């Protein structure tokens, strides 16, 4: 039986050409790596943009950018980081690579759709990049693209063709995201191996599952909003543009639209989106901490429950981005309450990570360092959510650097730390070779010092009242004395970028000459460690393993080694796991 | 299925000392807190409105709570990192659950959040309470890229406007209420009485942001929004546009002048005479 399966697998491998194997592959592992590597490349692009506009902010007198270029740079930076780095690296890269391996499936439920989702994603990058080369340049309106600024070509240079291309790109991206989410949800629900009950799934899979549900339900809303905005721009409709505007001396002919409608639709997507990119890292970090603390994740059921609670609540809080937008104040009351409630499951997760570390046996691999950094950053960024979610307190903070600091710590860098932890952890599984730990530590320290130096002081700028998206703050007397802090922030940001280059070098070097990895280099318990590194086509030679226990049975009393893999039948003398 | 590997694991070879990281966790959190206190003390503008002062007070209460939480978490995190590094054959504690502990640390944040929600809602409704009918009224208009103001004349009423009308401030000449309106690039507010600021934009979103008031409000195309506040101090305060409005967004700096009623009345009479 096993031999027959192996022969079948081999036969299939041999039938494949270079094109079907590496380019138009339907193998979830190849697709996952395509997603991950594309995202990392886009991270370099988005990061380079940030280096340039941070230079502008630190030394405005030098004028490295013009005002419209500055706006184009920040808008594209935000867009790239959220849509083309965090989302596809997690609900694309890690989701594809890990889900079948961790739940014991040979591939995704719909391999062809899976391939399509990657190529639609690749296609969505084309208009985005093209917008750099059109007259007027890329969009100027920020990643949130509020109309009428984004609806009227007269309103800004980037509101011409650049804005249209942006909308096109986002709409295509939404399609790719739908194809992906459907696949993850179906695969997780129906393709789990024998014994893999829902409550035996590793938290990474849970994070991906909840994130995929959020993506499935919210990306269509963004897509609809984007298409309506395209109609306003190209077909003369007025969904978002009210009557009686005069822009650049020109009377605008639209009538009857409402710009708040865009904000509602955008944030109905936008808030769940921030959880789409943080839930999978929460799972990754839980896996990594358990592994390198040699301890079960503390309170596993509570971890799952808090993910579900976060997922549900995240649909009910979008208005906290609109407290001062002019929406009815009564709505602000409701959104403030739901927003503050979401801090509770977030707190539970943090305490559970701490409790997992308590009396553990901690090994500081690079993956573990990044996972610990994640916990710190999540707290540093999440706590100020309590300021922002409290509607009246948000009034002076909204649209200032306080918010910029908040979301870069809690979403931007925390999610990136989760991704880095995942890369160091699973690189041996992906490529059969380990990343270099020495270079890894260099990468970690540059990044940690860099992100704290960059984003924490942004809170201070926000307290001083510095508002967002300004090209040159010297016109504002209350800001001009803060230039030394701007320089400090920019220099710190350079460290982060340098760290990214170290990672890139480490990956290239290790691909070629890294230390070969055995199937289970970190002595982990979950199913991906039961097969070769890298796994063969269809993941396991022979039978798919059966699952006998929960995902985190580390240091079980009485066991002969400090981990009991999910796939090993019960050894004598050990009490049962879950 | 692959056999469990027995070769030495890279796990065994990872770095063992958590001292550097533990110390850095402590030092960073300490620096972060000191910086926050300094920024609050030295850089945060002192509020010059009644509403702003209440907001700032709630901000401070929450700041105290989150700084304590931030420090506690980082003290523990740093301590665990230093203390529980892998040593010899000592093994980790198998400790997957502890119901009482979990209930406690769900309930405590929940109680704190409910209390803060209540405080927040009460303040929010005070800030948004309807202005008294005798409030000082001014309309502030934003456009790409500048600010201007309009004051009701002796009739106490602002006339109708329509952006498409080519007159100063687009005031409709058909509306008698608008005949005596006074328009000016200068924004005046009156100290120690409720001021009702009507906000209007000609083009895209802007946001009326006066850091020293601790208040802001967006200007919404197609609608009039408003901000009600009571200034407590005379003086000239920086105004900025806080909502991205195009290439000149960074140039939308202005001033708001808070004056006494007499000063304002004198100014208004002079405007009428000109
Ligand atoms: C502790 C729970 C949290 C609370 C109470 C909270 C609250 C808020 C509030 C009220 C805002 C709007 C502030 C404003 O624009 O004036 C905000 C902005 C934001 N938050 Fe959070 N947040 C929390 C956690 C998170 C998490 C976990 C993420 C992401 C993983 C996140 C990502 C963001 C982003 C991206 C923005 C700003 C988007 C933009 O304006 O460009 N937040 N948060
Ligand atoms: Cu949100
Ligand atoms: Cu502006």
Coordinates of C-alpha atoms in Angstrom, one line a residue, chain B residues 140-231:
Chain B
X140 CA -14.8 78.2 9.6
X141 CA -14.3 77.3 6.0
X142 CA -11.5 75.1 4.7
X143 CA -10.5 74.7 1.2
X144 CA -7.4 73.6 -0.8
X145 CA -5.3 75.1 0.9
X146 CA -6.4 77.6 3.5
X147 CA -8.8 78.7 6.2
X148 CA -11.3 81.6 6.5
X149 CA -14.1 82.6 8.8
X150 CA -17.6 84.1 8.7
X151 CA -19.4 85.8 11.5
X152 CA -23.1 86.6 11.7
X153 CA -23.8 90.3 11.7
X154 CA -26.2 92.1 14.1
X155 CA -29.0 89.8 13.1
X156 CA -27.1 86.9 14.7
X157 CA -27.8 84.7 11.7
X158 CA -25.5 83.3 9.0
X159 CA -26.9 83.5 5.5
X160 CA -27.2 80.7 3.1
X161 CA -24.2 79.7 1.1
X162 CA -23.7 77.8 -2.1
X163 CA -20.1 77.1 -3.3
X164 CA -21.2 77.8 -6.9
X165 CA -22.1 81.4 -6.2
X166 CA -19.2 83.6 -7.3
X167 CA -19.2 86.0 -4.3
X168 CA -17.1 86.3 -1.2
X169 CA -17.6 83.2 0.8
X170 CA -20.2 82.1 -1.7
X171 CA -22.9 83.8 0.3
X172 CA -26.3 83.7 -1.4
X173 CA -27.4 87.3 -2.1
X174 CA -31.1 86.2 -2.1
X175 CA -30.9 85.4 1.6
X176 CA -31.5 88.5 3.8
X177 CA -29.8 86.8 6.7
X178 CA -26.5 86.9 4.8
X179 CA -26.4 90.6 4.0
X180 CA -24.8 91.6 7.2
X181 CA -22.4 88.6 7.5
X182 CA -18.8 89.5 8.1
X183 CA -16.1 87.4 6.4
X184 CA -12.5 87.4 7.2
X185 CA -9.3 85.3 7.0
X186 CA -9.0 85.7 10.8
X187 CA -10.6 83.2 13.1
X188 CA -11.8 84.7 16.4
X189 CA -13.3 82.9 19.3
X190 CA -14.5 84.4 22.5
X191 CA -13.1 83.4 25.9
X192 CA -15.1 82.0 28.7
X193 CA -18.3 81.3 26.9
X194 CA -19.5 78.5 24.7
X195 CA -18.4 78.8 21.1
X196 CA -20.1 77.0 18.3
X197 CA -17.8 76.5 15.4
X198 CA -19.6 75.5 12.2
X199 CA -17.2 73.7 9.8
X200 CA -17.6 73.7 6.1
X201 CA -15.5 72.7 3.2
X202 CA -15.6 73.8 -0.4
X203 CA -13.8 70.8 -1.9
X204 CA -12.4 67.7 -0.1
X205 CA -12.2 66.7 3.5
X206 CA -10.1 68.8 5.9
X207 CA -9.9 68.6 9.7
X208 CA -10.0 71.5 12.1
X209 CA -7.2 70.7 14.6
X210 CA -6.1 73.1 17.3
X211 CA -3.6 71.1 19.5
X212 CA -4.0 73.5 22.4
X213 CA -7.7 73.0 22.5
X214 CA -7.2 69.2 22.5
X215 CA -10.1 69.1 20.0
X216 CA -10.5 68.4 16.3
X217 CA -13.3 67.8 13.9
X218 CA -13.4 66.9 10.2
X219 CA -14.9 69.1 7.6
X220 CA -17.2 67.0 5.5
X221 CA -17.9 67.7 1.9
X222 CA -21.7 68.2 1.4
X223 CA -22.4 68.8 5.1
X224 CA -21.7 71.2 7.9
X225 CA -20.1 69.7 11.0
X226 CA -19.6 71.5 14.2
X227 CA -17.4 71.8 17.3
X228 CA -18.7 73.3 20.5
X229 CA -16.1 74.4 23.0
X230 CA -15.4 76.9 25.8
X231 CA -12.0 78.5 25.6

